[in-house]
PDB file of C-alpha atoms and ligand atoms in Angstrom:
ATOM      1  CA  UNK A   1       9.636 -24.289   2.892  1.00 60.00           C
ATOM      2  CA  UNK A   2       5.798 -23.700   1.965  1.00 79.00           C
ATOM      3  CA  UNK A   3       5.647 -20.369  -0.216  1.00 88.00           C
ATOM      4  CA  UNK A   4       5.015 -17.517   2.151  1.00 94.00           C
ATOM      5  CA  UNK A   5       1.533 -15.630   2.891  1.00 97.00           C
ATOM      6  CA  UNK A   6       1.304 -12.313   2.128  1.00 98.00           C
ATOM      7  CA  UNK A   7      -1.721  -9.530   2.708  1.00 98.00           C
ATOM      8  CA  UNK A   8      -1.775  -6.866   0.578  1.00 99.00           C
ATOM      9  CA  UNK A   9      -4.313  -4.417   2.370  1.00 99.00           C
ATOM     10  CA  UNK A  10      -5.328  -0.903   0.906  1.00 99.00           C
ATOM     11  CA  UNK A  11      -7.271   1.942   1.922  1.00 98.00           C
ATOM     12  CA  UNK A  12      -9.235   3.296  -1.350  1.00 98.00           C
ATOM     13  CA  UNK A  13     -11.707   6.330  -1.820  1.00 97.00           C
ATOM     14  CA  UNK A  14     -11.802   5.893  -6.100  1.00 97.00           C
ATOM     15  CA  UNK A  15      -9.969   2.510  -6.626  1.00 97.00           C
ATOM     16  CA  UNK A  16      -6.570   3.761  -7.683  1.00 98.00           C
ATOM     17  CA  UNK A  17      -4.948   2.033  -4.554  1.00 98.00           C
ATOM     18  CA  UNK A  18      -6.762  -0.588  -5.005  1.00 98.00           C
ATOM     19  CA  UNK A  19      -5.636  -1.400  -8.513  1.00 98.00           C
ATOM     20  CA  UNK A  20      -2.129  -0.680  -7.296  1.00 98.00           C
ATOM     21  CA  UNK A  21      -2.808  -3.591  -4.761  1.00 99.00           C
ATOM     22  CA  UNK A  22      -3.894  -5.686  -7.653  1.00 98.00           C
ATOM     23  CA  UNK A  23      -0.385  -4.793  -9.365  1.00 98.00           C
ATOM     24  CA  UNK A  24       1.320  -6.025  -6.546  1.00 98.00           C
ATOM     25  CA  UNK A  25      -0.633  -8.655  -6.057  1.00 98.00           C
ATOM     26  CA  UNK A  26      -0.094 -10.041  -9.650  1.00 98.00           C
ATOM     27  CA  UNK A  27       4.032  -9.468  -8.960  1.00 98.00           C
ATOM     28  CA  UNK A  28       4.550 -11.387  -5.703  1.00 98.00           C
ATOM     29  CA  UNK A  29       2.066 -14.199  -7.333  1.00 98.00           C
ATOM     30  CA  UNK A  30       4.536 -14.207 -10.718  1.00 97.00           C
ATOM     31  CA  UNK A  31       7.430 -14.948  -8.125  1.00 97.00           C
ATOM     32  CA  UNK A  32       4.958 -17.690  -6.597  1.00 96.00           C
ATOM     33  CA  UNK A  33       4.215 -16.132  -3.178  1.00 97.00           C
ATOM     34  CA  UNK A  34       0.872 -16.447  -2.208  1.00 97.00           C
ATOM     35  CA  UNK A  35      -0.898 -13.108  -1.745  1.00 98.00           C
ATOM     36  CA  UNK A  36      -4.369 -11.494  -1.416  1.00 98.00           C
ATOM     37  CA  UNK A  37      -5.309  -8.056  -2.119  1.00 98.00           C
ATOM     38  CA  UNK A  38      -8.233  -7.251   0.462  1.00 98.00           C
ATOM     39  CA  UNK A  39      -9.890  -3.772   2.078  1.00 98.00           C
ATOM     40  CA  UNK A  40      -8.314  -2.804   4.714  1.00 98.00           C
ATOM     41  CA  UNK A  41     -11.437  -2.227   6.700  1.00 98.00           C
ATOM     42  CA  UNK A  42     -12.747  -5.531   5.804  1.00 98.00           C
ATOM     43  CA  UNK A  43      -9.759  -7.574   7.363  1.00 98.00           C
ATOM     44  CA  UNK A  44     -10.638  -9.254  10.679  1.00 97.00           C
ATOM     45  CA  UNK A  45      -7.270 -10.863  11.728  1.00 96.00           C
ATOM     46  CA  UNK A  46      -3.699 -10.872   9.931  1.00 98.00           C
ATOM     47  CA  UNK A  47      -3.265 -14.641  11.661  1.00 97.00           C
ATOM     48  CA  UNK A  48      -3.249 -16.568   8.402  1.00 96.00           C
ATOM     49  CA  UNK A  49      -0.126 -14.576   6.649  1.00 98.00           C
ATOM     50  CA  UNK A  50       3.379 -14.314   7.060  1.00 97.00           C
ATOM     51  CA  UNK A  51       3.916 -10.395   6.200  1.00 98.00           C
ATOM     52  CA  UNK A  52       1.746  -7.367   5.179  1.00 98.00           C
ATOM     53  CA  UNK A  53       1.545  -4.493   2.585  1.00 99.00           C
ATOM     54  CA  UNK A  54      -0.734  -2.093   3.375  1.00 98.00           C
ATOM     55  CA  UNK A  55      -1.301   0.971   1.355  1.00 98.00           C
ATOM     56  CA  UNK A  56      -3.472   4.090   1.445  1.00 98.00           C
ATOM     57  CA  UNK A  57      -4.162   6.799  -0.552  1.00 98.00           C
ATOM     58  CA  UNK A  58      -3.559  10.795   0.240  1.00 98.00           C
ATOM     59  CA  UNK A  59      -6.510  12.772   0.660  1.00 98.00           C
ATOM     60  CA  UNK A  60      -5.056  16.535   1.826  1.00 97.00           C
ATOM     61  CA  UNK A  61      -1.778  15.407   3.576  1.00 98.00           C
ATOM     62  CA  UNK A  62      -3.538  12.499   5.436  1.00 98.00           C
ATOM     63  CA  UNK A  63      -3.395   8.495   5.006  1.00 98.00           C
ATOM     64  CA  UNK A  64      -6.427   6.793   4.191  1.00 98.00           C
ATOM     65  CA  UNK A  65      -8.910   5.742   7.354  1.00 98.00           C
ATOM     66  CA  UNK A  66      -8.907   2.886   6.791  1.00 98.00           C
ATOM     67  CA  UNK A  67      -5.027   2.224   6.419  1.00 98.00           C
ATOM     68  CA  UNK A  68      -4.732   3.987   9.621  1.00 98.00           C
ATOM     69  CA  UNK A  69      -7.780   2.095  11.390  1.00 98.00           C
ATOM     70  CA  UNK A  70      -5.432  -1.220  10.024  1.00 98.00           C
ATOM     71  CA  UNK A  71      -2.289  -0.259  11.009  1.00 98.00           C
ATOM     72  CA  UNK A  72      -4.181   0.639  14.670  1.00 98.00           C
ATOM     73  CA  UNK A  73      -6.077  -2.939  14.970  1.00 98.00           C
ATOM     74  CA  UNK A  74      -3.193  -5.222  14.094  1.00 98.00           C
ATOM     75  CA  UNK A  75      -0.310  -3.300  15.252  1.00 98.00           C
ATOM     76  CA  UNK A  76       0.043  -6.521  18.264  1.00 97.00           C
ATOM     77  CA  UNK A  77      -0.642  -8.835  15.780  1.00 98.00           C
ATOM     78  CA  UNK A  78       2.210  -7.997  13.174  1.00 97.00           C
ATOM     79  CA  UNK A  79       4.728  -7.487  16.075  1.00 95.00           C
ATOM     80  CA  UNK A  80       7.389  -9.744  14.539  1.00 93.00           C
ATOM     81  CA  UNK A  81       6.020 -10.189  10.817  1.00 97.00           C
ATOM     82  CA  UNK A  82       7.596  -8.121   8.136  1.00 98.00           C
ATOM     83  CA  UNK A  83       5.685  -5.205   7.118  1.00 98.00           C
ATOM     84  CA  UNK A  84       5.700  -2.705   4.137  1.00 98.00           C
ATOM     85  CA  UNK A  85       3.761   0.594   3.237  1.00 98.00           C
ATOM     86  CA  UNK A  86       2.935   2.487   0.504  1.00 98.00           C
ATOM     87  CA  UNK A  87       0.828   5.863  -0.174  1.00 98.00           C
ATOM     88  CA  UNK A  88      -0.450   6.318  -3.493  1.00 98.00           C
ATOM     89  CA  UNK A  89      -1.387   9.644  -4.406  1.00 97.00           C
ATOM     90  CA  UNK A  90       1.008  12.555  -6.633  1.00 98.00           C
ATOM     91  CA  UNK A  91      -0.364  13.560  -9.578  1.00 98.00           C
ATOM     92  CA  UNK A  92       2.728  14.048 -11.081  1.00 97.00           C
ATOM     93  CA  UNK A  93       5.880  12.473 -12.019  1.00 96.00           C
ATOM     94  CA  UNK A  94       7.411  13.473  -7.965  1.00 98.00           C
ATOM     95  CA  UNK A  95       6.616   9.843  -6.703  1.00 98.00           C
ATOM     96  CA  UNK A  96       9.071   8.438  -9.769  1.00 96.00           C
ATOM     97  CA  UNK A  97      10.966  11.322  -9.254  1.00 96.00           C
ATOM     98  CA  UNK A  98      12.573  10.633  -6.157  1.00 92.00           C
ATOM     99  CA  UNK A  99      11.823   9.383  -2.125  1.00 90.00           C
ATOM    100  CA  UNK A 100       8.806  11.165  -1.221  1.00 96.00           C
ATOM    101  CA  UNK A 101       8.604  11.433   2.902  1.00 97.00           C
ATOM    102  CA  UNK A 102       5.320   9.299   4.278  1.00 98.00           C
ATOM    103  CA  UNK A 103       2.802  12.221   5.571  1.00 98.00           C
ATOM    104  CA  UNK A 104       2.869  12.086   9.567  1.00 98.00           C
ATOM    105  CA  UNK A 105       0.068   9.600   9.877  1.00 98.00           C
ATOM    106  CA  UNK A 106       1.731   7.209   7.438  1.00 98.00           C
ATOM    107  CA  UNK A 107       4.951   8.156   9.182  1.00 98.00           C
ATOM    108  CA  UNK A 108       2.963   7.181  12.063  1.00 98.00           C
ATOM    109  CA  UNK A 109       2.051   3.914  11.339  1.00 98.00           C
ATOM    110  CA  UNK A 110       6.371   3.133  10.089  1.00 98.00           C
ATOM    111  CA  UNK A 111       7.006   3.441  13.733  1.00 98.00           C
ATOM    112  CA  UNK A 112       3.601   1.782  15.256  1.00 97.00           C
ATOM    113  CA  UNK A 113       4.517  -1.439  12.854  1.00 98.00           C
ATOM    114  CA  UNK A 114       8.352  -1.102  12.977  1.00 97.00           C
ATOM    115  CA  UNK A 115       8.059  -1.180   9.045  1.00 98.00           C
ATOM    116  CA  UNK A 116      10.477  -2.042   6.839  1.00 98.00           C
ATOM    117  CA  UNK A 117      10.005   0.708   4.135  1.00 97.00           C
ATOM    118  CA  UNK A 118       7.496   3.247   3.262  1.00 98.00           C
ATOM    119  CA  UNK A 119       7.516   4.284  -0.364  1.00 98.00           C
ATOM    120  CA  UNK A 120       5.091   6.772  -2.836  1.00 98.00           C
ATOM    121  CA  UNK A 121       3.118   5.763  -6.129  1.00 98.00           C
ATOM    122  CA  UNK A 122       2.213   8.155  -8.445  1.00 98.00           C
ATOM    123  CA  UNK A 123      -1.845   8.410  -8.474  1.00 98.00           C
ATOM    124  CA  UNK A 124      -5.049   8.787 -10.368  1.00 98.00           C
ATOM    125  CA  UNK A 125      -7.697  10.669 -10.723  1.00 97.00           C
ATOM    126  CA  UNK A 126     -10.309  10.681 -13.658  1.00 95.00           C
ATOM    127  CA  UNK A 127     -13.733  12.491 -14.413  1.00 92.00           C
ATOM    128  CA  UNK A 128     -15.568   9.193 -12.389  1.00 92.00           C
ATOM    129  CA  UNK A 129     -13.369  10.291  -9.416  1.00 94.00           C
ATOM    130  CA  UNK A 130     -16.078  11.376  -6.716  1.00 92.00           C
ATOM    131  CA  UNK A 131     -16.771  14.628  -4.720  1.00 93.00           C
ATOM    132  CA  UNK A 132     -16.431  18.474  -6.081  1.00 93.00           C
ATOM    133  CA  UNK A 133     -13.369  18.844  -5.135  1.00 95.00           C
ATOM    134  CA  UNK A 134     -12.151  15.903  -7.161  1.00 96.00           C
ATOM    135  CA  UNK A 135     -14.219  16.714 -10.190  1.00 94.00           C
ATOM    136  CA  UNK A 136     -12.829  20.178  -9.863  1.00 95.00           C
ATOM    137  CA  UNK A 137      -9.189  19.463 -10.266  1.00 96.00           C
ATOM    138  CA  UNK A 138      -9.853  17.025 -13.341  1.00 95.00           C
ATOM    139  CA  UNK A 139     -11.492  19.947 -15.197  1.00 94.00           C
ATOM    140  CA  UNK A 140      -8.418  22.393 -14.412  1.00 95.00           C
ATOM    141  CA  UNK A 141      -6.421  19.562 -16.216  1.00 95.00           C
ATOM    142  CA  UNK A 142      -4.472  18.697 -13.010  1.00 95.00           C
ATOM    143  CA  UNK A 143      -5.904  14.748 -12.831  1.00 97.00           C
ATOM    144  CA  UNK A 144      -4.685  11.930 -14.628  1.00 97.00           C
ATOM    145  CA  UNK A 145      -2.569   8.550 -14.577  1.00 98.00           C
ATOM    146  CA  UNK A 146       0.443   8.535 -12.662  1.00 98.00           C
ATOM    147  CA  UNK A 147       0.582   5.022 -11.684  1.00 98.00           C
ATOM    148  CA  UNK A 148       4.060   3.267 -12.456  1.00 98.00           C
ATOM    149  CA  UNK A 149       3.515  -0.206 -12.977  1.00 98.00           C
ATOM    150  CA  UNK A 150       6.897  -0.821 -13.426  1.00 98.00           C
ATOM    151  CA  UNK A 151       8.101   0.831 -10.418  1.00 98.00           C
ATOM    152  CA  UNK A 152       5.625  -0.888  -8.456  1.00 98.00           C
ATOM    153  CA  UNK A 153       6.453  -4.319  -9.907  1.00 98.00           C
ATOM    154  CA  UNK A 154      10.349  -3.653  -8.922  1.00 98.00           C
ATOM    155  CA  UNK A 155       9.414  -2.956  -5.130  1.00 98.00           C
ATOM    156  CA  UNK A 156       7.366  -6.167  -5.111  1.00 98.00           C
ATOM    157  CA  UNK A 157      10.278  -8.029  -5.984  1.00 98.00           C
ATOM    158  CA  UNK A 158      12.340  -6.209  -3.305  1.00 98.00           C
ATOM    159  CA  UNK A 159       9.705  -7.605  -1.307  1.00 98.00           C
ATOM    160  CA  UNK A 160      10.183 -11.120  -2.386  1.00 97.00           C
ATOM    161  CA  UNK A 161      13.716 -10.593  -2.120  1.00 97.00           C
ATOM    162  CA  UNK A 162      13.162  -9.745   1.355  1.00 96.00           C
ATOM    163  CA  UNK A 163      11.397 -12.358   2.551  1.00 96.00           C
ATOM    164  CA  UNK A 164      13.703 -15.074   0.630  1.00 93.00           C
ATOM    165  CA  UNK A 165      16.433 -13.464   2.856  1.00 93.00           C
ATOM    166  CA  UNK A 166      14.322 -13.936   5.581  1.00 85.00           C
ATOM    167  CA  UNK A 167      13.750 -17.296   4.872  1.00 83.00           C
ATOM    168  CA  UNK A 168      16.888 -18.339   4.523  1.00 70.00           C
ATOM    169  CA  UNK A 169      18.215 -16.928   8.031  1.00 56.00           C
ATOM    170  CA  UNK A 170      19.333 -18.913  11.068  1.00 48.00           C
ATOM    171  CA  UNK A 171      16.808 -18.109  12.991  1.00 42.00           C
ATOM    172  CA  UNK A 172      14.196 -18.727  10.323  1.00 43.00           C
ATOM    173  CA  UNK A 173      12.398 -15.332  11.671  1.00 48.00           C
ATOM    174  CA  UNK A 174      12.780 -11.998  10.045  1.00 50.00           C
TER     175      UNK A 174
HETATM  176  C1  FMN B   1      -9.524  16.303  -2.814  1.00 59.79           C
HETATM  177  C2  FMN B   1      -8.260  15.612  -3.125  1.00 59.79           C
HETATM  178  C3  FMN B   1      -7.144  15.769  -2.308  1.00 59.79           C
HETATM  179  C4  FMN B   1      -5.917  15.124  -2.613  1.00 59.79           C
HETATM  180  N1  FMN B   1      -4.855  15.315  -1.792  1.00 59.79           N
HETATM  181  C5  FMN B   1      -3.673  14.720  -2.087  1.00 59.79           C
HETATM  182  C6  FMN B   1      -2.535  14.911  -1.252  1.00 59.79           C
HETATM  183  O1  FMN B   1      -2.578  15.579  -0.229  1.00 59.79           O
HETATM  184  N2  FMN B   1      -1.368  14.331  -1.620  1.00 59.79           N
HETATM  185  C7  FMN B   1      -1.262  13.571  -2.759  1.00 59.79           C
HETATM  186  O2  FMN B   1      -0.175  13.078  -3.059  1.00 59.79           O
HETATM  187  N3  FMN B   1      -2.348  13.330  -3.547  1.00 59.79           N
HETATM  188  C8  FMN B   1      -3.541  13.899  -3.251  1.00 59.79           C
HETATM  189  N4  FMN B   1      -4.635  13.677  -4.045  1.00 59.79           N
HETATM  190  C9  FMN B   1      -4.550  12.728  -5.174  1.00 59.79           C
HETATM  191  C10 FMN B   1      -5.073  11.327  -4.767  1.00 59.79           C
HETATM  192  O3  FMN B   1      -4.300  10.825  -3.718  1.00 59.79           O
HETATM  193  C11 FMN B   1      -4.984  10.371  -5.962  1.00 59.79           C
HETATM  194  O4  FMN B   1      -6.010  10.695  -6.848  1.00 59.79           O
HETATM  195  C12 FMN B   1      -5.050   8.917  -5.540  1.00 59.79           C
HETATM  196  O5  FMN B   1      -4.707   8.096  -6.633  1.00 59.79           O
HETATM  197  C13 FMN B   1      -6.421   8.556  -5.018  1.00 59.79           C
HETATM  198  O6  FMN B   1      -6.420   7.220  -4.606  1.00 59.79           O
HETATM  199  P1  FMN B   1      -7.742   6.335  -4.645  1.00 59.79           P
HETATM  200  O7  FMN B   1      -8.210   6.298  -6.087  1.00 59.79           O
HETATM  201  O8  FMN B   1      -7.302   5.017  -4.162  1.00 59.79           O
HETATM  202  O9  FMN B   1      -8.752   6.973  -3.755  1.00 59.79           O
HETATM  203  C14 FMN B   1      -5.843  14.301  -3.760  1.00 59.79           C
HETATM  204  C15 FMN B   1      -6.975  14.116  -4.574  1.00 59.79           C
HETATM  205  C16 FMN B   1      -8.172  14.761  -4.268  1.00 59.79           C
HETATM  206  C17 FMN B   1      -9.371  14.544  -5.137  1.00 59.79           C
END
């Protein structure tokens, strides 16, 4: 069987998600699936790859625009390809912590793309982080680095572990 395809697609405002894309990205290439981190707004068609991740980060209780604009376009063209989400965004230990539930319009997009899972990564936010508000809650001491790399390492292999299963079915389909 040729290695699978896999999209990694993130909605970013100051590159945290992104990087967490990268992470994953580097994880399912280490357990040699082929996978691209891309923009979410800059992907034109999902044709080309056998399941997605697509991740956005929290701005006040809501998913990233362009997660949501994804998850909107290609909803008929994932029908039937395995699908995971992520929101990156606590700045705090609560992602690690325990299941954090998606907010509604990543909640939303769980039911539009009959995903598999939706799980939370811990966020960032430094000084280079744009907008008041953003440079406001740095200088209160409330930013930081709450990425797990770890954490997000293990659910790429639950993702590879997935789509082995898959793989391996009768049916050949997920
Ligand atoms: C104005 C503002 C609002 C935020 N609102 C939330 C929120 O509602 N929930 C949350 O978990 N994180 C929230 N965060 C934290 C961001 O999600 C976090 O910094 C994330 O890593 C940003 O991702 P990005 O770098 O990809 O844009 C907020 C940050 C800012 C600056």
């Amino acid at each position: 069987m040729n290695a699978p395809r896999v999209l990694v697609a993130y909605g970013t405002k100051n590159g945290s998600t992104a990087s967490i894309a990268d992470i994953i990205v580097t994880a399912l290439t280490a357990e040699g699936v082929h996978a691209d981190a891309r923009p979410a707004g800059k992907v034109r068609d999902v044709d080309e790859y056998d399941a997605v991740v697509l991740g956005g980060a929290l701005y006040a209780g809501r998913w990233h625009r362009q997660a949501r604009g994804f998850a909107r376009r290609h909803a008929k063209a994932l029908h039937g390809k395995p699908v995971w989400l992520f929101s990156s965004g606590p700045l705090d230990d609560s992602a690690d912590a325990g299941q954090i539930p998606p907010v509604p319009q990543a909640a939303e997009a769980v039911r539009k793309l009959g995903a598999r899972e939706h799980t939370t990564f811990g966020g960032r936010l430094t000084e280079q982080a744009s907008g008041f508000i953003a440079k406001a809650i740095v200088r209160n001491g409330r930013g930081g680095d709450f990425r797990n790399p770890e954490r997000i390492e293990q659910w790429s292999k639950t993702i590879v572990a997935e789509l082995r299963a898959n793989a391996g079915s009768p049916s050949g389909k997920p």
